Coordinates of C-alpha atoms and ligand atoms in Angstrom, one line a residue:
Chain Y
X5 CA 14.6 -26.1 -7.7
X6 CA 12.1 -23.8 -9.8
X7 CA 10.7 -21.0 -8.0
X8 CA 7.8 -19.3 -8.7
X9 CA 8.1 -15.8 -9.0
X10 CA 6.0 -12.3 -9.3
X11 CA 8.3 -9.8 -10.3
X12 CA 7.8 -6.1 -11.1
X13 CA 4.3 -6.1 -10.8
X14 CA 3.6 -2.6 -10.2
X15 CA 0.4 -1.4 -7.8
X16 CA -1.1 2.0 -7.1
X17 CA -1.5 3.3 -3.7
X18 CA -4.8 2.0 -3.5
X19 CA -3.7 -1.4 -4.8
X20 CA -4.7 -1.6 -8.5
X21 CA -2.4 -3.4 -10.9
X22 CA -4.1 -1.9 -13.9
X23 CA -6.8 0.9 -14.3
X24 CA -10.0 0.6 -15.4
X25 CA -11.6 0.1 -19.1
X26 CA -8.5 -1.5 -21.1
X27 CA -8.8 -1.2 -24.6
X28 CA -6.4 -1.3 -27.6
X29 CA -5.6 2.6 -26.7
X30 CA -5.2 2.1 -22.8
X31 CA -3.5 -1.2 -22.5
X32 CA -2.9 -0.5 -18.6
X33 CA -6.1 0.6 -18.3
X34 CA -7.0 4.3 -17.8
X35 CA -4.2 6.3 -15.4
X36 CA -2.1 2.6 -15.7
X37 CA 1.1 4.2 -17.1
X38 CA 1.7 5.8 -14.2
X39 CA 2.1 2.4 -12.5
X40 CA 4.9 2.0 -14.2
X41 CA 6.8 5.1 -14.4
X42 CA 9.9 3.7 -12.7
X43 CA 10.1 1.2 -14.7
X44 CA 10.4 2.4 -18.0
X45 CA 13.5 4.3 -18.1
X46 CA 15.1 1.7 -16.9
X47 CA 18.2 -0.2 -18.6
X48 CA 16.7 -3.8 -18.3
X49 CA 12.9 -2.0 -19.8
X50 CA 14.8 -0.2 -23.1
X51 CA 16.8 -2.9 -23.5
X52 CA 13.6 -5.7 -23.4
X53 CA 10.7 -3.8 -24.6
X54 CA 12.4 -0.8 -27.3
X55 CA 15.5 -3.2 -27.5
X56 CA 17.5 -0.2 -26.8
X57 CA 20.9 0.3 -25.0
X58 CA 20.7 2.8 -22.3
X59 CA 18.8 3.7 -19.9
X60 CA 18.5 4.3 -15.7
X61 CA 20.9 2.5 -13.2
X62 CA 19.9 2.5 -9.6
X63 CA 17.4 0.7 -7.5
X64 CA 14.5 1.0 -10.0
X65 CA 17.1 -0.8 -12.5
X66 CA 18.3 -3.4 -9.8
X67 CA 14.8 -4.7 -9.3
X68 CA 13.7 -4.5 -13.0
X69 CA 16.7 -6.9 -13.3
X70 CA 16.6 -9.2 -11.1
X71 CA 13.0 -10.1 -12.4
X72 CA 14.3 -11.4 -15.6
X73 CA 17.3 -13.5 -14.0
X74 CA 16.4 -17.0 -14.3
X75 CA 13.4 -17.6 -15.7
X76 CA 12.5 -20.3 -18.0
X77 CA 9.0 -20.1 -18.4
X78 CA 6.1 -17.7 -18.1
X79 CA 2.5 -17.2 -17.4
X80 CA 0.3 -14.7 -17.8
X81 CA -3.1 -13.9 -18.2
X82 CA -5.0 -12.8 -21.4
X83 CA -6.1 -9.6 -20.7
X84 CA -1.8 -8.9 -20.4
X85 CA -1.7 -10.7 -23.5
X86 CA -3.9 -8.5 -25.6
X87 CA -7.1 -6.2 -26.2
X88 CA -9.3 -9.4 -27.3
X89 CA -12.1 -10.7 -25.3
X90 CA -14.0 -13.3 -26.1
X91 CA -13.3 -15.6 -28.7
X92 CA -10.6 -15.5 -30.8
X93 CA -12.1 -12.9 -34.1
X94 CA -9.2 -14.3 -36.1
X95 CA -5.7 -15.2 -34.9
X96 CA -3.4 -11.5 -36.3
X97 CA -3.8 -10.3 -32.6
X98 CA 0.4 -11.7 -32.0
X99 CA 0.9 -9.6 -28.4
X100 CA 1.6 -6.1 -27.4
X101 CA 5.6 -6.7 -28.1
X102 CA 6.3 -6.7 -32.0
X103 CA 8.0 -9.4 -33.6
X104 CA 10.6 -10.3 -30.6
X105 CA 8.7 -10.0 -27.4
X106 CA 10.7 -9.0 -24.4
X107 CA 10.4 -13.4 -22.9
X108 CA 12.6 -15.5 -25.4
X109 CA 11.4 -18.9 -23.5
X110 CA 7.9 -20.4 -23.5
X111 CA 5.2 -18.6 -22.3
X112 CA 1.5 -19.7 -21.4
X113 CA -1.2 -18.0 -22.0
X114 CA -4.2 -18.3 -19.6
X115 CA -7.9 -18.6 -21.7
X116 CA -11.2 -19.5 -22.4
X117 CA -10.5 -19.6 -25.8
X118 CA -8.4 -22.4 -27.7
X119 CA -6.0 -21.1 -30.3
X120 CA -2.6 -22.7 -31.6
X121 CA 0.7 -21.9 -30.7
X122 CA 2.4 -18.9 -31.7
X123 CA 6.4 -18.8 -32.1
X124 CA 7.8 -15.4 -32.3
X125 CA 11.2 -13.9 -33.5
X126 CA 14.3 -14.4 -30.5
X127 CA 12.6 -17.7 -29.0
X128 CA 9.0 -16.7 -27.3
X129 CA 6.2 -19.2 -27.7
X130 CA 2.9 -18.2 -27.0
X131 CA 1.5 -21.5 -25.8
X132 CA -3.0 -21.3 -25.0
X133 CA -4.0 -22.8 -22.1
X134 CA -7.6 -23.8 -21.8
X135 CA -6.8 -25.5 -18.8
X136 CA -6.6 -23.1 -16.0
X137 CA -3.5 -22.2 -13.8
X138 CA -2.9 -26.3 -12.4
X139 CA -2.0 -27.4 -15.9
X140 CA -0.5 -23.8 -17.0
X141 CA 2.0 -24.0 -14.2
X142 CA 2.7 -27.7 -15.0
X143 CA 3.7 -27.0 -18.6
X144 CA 5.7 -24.5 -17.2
X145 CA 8.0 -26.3 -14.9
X146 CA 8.6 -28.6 -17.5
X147 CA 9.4 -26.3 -20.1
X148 CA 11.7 -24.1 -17.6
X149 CA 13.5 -27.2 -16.4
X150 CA 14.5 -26.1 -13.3
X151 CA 14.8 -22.4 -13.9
X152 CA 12.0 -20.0 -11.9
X153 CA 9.1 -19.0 -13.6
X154 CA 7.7 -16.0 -13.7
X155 CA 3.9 -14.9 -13.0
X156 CA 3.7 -12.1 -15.0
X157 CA 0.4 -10.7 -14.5
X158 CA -1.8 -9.7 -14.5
X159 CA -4.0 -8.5 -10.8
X160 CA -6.6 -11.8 -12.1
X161 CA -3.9 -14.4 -12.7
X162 CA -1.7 -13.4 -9.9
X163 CA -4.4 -13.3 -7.6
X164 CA -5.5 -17.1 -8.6
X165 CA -1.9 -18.3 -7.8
X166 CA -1.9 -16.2 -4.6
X167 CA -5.6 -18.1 -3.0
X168 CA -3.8 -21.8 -4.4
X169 CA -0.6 -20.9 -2.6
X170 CA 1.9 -21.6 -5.6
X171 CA 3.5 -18.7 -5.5
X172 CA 7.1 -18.5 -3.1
X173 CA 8.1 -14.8 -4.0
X174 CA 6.6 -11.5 -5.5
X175 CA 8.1 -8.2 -6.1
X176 CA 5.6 -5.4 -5.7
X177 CA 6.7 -2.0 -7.0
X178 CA 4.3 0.6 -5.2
X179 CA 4.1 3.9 -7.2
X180 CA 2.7 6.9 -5.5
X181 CA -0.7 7.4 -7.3
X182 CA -4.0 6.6 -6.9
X183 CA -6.2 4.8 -9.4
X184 CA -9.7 4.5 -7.5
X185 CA -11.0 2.0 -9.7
X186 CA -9.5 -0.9 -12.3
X187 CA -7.7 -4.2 -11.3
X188 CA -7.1 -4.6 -7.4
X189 CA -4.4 -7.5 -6.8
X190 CA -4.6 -8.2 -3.1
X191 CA -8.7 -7.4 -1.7
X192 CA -9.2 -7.1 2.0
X193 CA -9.6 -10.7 2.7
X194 CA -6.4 -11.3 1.3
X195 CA -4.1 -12.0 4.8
X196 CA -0.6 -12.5 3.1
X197 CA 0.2 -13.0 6.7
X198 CA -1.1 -16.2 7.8
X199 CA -0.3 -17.5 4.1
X200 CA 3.2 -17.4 5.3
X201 CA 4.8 -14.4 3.6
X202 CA 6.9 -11.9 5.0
X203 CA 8.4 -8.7 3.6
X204 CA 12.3 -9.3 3.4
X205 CA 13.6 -6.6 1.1
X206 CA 12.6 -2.9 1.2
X207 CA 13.9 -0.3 -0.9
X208 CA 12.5 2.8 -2.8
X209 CA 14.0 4.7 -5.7
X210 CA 11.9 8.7 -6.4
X211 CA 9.1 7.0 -8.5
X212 CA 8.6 3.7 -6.4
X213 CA 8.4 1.7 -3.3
X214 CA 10.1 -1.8 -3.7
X215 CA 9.3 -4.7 -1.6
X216 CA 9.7 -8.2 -1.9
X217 CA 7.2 -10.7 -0.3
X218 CA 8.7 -14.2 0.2
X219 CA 6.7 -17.0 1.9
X220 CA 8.6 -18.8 4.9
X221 CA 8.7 -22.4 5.0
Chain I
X17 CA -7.5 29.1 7.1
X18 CA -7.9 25.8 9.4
X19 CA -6.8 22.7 7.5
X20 CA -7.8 19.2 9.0
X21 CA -4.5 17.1 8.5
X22 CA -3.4 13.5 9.2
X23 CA 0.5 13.4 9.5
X24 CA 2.5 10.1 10.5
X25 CA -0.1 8.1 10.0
X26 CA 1.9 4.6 9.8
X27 CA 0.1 1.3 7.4
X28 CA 1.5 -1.7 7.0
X29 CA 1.7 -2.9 3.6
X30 CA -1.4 -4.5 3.6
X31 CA -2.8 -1.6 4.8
X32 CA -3.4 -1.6 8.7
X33 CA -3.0 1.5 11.4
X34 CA -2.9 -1.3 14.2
X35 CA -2.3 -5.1 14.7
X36 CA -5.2 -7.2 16.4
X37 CA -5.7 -7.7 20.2
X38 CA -4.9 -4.2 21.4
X39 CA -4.3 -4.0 25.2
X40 CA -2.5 -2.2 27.8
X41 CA 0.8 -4.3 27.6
X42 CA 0.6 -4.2 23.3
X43 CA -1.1 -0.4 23.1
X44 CA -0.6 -0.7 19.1
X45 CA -1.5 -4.5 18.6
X46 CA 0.1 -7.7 17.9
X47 CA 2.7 -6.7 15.7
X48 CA 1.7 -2.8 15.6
X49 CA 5.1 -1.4 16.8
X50 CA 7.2 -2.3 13.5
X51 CA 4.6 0.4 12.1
X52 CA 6.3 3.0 13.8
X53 CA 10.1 1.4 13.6
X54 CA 10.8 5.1 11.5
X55 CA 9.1 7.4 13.3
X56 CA 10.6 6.2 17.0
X57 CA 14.1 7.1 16.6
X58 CA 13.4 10.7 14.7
X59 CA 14.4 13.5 16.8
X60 CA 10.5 14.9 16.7
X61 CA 9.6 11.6 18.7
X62 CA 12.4 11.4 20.9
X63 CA 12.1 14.7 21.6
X64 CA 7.9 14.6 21.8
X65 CA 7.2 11.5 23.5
X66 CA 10.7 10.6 26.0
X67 CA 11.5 14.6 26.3
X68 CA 15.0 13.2 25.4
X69 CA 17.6 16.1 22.9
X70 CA 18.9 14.2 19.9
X71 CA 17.5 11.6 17.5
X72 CA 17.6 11.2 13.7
X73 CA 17.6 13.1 11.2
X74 CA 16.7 12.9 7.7
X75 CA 13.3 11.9 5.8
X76 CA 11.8 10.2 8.9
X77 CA 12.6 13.7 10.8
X78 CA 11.4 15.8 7.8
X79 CA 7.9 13.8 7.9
X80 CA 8.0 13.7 11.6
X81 CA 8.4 17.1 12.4
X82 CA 5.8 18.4 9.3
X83 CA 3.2 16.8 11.9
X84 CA 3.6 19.0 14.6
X85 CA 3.8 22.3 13.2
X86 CA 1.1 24.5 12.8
X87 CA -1.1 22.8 15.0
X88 CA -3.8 24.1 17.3
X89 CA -5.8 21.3 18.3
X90 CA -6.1 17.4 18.0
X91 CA -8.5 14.6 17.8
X92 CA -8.3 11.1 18.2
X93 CA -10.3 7.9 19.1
X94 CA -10.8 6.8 22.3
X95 CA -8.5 3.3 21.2
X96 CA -5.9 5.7 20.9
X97 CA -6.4 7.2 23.9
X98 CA -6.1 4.0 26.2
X99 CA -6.9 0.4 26.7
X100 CA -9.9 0.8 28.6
X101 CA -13.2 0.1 26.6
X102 CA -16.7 0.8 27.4
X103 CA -17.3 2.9 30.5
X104 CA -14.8 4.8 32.5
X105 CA -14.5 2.2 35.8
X106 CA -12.5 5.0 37.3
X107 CA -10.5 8.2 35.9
X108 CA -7.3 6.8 36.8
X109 CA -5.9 6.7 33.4
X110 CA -4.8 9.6 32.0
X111 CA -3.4 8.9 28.7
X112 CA -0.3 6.7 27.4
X113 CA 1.9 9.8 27.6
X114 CA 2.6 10.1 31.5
X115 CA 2.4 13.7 32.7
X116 CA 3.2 15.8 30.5
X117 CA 1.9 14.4 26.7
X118 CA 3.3 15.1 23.8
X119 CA 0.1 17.6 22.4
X120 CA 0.5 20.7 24.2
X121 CA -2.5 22.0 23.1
X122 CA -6.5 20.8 23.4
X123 CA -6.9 17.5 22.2
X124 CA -10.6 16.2 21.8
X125 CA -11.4 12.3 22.4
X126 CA -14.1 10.8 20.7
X127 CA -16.1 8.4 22.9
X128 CA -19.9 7.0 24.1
X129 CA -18.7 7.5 27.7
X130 CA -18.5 10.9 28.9
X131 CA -16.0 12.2 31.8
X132 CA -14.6 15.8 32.7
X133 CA -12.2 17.0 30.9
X134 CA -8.7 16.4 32.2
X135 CA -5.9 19.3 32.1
X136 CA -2.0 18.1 32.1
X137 CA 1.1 19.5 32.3
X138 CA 2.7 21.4 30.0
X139 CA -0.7 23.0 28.4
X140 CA -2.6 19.3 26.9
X141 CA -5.9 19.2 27.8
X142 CA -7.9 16.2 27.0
X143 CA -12.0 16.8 26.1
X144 CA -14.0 13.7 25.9
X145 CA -16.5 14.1 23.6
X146 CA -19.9 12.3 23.3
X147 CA -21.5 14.1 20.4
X148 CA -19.8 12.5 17.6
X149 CA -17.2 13.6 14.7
X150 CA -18.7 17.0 13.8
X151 CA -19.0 18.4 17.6
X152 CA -16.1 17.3 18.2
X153 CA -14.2 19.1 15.0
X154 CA -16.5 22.0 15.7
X155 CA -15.0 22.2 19.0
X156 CA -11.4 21.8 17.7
X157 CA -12.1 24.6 15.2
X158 CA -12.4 27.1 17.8
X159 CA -9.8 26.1 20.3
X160 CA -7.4 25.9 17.1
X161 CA -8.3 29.2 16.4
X162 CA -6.7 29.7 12.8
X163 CA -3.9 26.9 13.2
X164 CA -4.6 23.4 11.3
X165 CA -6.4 20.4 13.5
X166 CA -4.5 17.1 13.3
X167 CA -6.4 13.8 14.0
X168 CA -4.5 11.6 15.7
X169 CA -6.1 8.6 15.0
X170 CA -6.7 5.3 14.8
X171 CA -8.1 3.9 11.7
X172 CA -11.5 3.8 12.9
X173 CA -11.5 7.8 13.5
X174 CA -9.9 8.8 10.4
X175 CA -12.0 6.4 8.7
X176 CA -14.9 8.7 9.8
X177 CA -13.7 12.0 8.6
X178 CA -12.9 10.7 5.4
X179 CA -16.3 9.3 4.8
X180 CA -18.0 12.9 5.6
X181 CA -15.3 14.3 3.5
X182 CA -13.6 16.8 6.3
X183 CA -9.8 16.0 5.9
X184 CA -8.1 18.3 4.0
X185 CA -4.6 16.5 3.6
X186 CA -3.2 12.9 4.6
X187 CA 0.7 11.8 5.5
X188 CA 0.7 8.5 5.5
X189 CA 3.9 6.5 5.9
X190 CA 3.9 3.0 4.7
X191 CA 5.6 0.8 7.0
X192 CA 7.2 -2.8 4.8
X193 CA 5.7 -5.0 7.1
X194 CA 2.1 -7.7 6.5
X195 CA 0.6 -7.5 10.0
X196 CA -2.3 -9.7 8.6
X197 CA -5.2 -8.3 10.4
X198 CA -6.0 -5.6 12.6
X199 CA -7.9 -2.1 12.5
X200 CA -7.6 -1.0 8.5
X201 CA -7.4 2.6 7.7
X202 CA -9.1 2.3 4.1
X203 CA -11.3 -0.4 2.4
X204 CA -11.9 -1.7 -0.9
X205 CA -14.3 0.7 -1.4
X206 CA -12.3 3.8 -0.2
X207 CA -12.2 5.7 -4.1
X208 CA -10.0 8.5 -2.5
X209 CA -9.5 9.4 -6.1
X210 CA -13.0 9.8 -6.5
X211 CA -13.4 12.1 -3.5
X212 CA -11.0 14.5 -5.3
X213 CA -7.6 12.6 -3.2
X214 CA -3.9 13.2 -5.4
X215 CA -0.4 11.4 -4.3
X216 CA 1.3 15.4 -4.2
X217 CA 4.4 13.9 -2.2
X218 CA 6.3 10.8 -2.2
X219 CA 10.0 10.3 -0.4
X220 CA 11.2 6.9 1.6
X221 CA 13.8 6.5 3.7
X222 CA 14.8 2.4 4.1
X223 CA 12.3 2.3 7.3
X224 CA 8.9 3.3 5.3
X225 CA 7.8 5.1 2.4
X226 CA 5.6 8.6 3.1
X227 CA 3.2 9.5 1.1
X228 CA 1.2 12.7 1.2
X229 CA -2.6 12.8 0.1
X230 CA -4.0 16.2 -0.9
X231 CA -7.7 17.1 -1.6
X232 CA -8.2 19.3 -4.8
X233 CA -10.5 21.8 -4.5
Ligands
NAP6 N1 0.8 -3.7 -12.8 C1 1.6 -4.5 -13.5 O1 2.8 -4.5 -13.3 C2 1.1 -5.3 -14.6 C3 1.7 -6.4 -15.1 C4 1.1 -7.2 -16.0 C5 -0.1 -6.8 -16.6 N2 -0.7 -5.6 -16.2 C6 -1.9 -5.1 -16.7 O2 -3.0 -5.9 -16.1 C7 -4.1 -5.9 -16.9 C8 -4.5 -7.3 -17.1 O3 -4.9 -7.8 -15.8 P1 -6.3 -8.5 -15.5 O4 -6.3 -8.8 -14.0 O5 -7.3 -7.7 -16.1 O6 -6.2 -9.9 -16.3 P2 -5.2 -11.1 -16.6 O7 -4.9 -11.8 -15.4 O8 -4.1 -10.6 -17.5 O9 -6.1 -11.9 -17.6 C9 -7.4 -12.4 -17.1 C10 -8.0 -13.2 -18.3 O10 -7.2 -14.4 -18.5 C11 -8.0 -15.5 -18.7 N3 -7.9 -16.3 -17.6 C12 -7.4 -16.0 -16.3 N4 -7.5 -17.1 -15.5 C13 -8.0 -18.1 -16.3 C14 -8.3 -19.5 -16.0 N5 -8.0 -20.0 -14.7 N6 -8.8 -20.2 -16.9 C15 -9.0 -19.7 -18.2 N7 -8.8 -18.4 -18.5 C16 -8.2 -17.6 -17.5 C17 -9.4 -14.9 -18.8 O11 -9.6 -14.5 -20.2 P3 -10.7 -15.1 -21.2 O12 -11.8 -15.7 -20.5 O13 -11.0 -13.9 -22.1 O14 -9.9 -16.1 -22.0 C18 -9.4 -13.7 -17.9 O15 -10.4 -12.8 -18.2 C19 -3.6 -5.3 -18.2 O16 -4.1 -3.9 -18.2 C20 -2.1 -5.3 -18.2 O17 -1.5 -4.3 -18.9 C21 -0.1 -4.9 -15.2
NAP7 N1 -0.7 3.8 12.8 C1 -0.6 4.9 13.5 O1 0.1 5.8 13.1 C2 -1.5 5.1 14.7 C3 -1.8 6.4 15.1 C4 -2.7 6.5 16.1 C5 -3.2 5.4 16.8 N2 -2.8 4.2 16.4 C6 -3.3 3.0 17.0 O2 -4.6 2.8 16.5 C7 -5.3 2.0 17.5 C8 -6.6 2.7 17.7 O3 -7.3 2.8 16.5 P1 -8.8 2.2 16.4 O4 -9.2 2.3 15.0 O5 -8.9 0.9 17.1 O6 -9.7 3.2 17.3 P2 -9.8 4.8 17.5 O7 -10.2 5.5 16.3 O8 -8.6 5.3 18.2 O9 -10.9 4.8 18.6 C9 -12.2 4.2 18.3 C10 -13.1 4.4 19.5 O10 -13.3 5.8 19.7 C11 -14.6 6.0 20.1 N3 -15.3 6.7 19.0 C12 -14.9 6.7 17.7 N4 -15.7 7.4 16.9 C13 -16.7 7.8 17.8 C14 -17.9 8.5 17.6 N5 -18.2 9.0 16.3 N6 -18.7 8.8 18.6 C15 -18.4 8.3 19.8 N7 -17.3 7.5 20.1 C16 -16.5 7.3 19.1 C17 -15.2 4.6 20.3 O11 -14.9 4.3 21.7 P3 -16.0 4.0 22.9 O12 -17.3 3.5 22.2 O13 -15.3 2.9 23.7 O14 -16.1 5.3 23.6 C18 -14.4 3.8 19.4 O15 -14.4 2.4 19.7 C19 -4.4 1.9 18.7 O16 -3.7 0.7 18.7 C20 -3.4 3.0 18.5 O17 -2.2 2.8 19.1 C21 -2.0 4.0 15.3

């Protein structure tokens, strides 16, 4: 049965996903790249993103791993997909990944703003969805056909999957630095608790504190 | 020079110092003690708070025992004092720590309802303090007389010396547990960053992951 997962999303001490003012420069945000300081080196992070061999073992690894086991689809938001707001200036904006982004499966796009689907080198689609995150998830489970799919991010799209209760398991990475301002992905109000979800795994590497959040049913 | 620390101050991952409903038979609220799961077997608590030889070592110890050192006085809130609320009916209670607490030195309660102060064994002395946050770190100054001033706790206390800017450092250990609700140590709107707040420290055992806060001056 397809799962729907959030893995690797990374969040400051002060819970921020990203940091404020993105921009073409600061694609995290400003201070964002230190949100993901344990990821990086790892094996499963060269390999995807540089396409390099090499690269960290250990916990960090483990969890940067097991986030692309199994996945058939994903979703993310816009402001993960790019630098563009608004409408669509013209359509050369392709993704922060090159030619062969790190997905290879079918991957929608959350927007405001229509625009045609984009196949990539090494099997990603870019598929728009004007929709909202009902009819984004539905194209997903049909195009992961019983494989998980994966929330990627970012703190605005996870968030709207969190308050509709579609999501069954996330993997927070917390790294030990504060933000202050930018992209919060749980806010006070948020009681994970009475949603159902418990922490079941727990493990921290030097740059990062691991958990996983699963909802009981 | 006097520093005004926090040390093993336990959150849950959703970031609460205490689980709702406290009361004399759950002193840390529903679902408060798995805060504390690494901090109760260390041999600084065994030690401090059952007077027993033995106990863990490790990070939890390392953390643990970092709290008590160099201190000269304490303040906490008058939830972490007791169960009672609003004014005294009686002075029969003395503290959750039996005869002899684990402080050893003055430690100054804030409260609205006055009452002598109350000597122990082994050197504690309890002030209740009326006058609010600043008389009662002006008092802990003296009687700390060079050393550092630790407050204690809860949330609601710490809160308060954050907001007028009079805590120097911060040990928080983050406990992998969603307690839901409860007294929360910071809010949405706690920039620590802003007030000048770095992550200088970050270890984890598999119970919690620490996390030291330091103010740049
Ligand atoms: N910490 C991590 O591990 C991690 C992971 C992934 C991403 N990130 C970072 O997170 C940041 C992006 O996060 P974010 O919270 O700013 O935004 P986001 O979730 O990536 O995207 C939000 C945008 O997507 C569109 N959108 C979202 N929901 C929609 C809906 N229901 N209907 C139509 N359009 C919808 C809207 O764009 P339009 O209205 O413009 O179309 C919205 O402004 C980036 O800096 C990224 O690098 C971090
Ligand atoms: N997570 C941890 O590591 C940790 C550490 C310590 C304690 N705790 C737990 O935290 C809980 C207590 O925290 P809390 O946030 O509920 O309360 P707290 O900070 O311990 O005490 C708050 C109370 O102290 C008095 N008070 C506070 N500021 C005052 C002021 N400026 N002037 C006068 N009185 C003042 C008031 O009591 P009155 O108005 O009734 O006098 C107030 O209701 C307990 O469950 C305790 O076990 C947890």
């Amino acid at each position: 049965m397809t799962r729907v997962r959030v893995e690797s999303f990374s969040i400051s001490l002060d819970g921020y996903g990203a940091g404020p003012q993105q921009s073409l420069e600061q694609p995290l945000g400003m201070g964002g790249p230190a949100l993901h300081e344990w990821a990086l080196p790892t094996r499963t992070f060269q390999k995807a993103v540089f396409g390099k061999e090499g690269g960290s073992t250990g916990i960090d690894e483990d969890f940067a791993a097991r986030g692309f086991r199994n996945i058939g689809a994903w979703i993310m938001g816009r402001n993960m997909f790019g630098p563009v707001r608004g409408p669509w200036p013209d359509l050369d904006w392709t993704g922060w990944w090159g030619e062969e982004p790190p997905y290879h499966v079918n991957v929608f796009v959350l927007t405001h703003h229509a625009r045609p689907p984009l196949a990539m080198k090494g099997g990603t689609v870019f598929h728009f969805v004007t929709g909202g995150i009902h009819e984004a998830l539905a194209r997903a489970r049909e195009a992961a056909a019983g494989r998980d799919i994966r929330i990627g991010g970012g703190a605005s799209t996870i968030r709207q999957y969190l308050d509709a209760g579609l999501i069954d398991e996330l993997h927070i990475a917390i790294a030990p630095v504060l933000l202050g301002s930018g992209e919060r992905l749980f806010d006070n109000t948020a009681d994970l608790r009475a949603r159902g979800y418990q922490c079941v795994q727990f493990a921290a590497s030097d740059k990062a504190a691991h958990v996983v959040l699963q909802r009981q049913r």
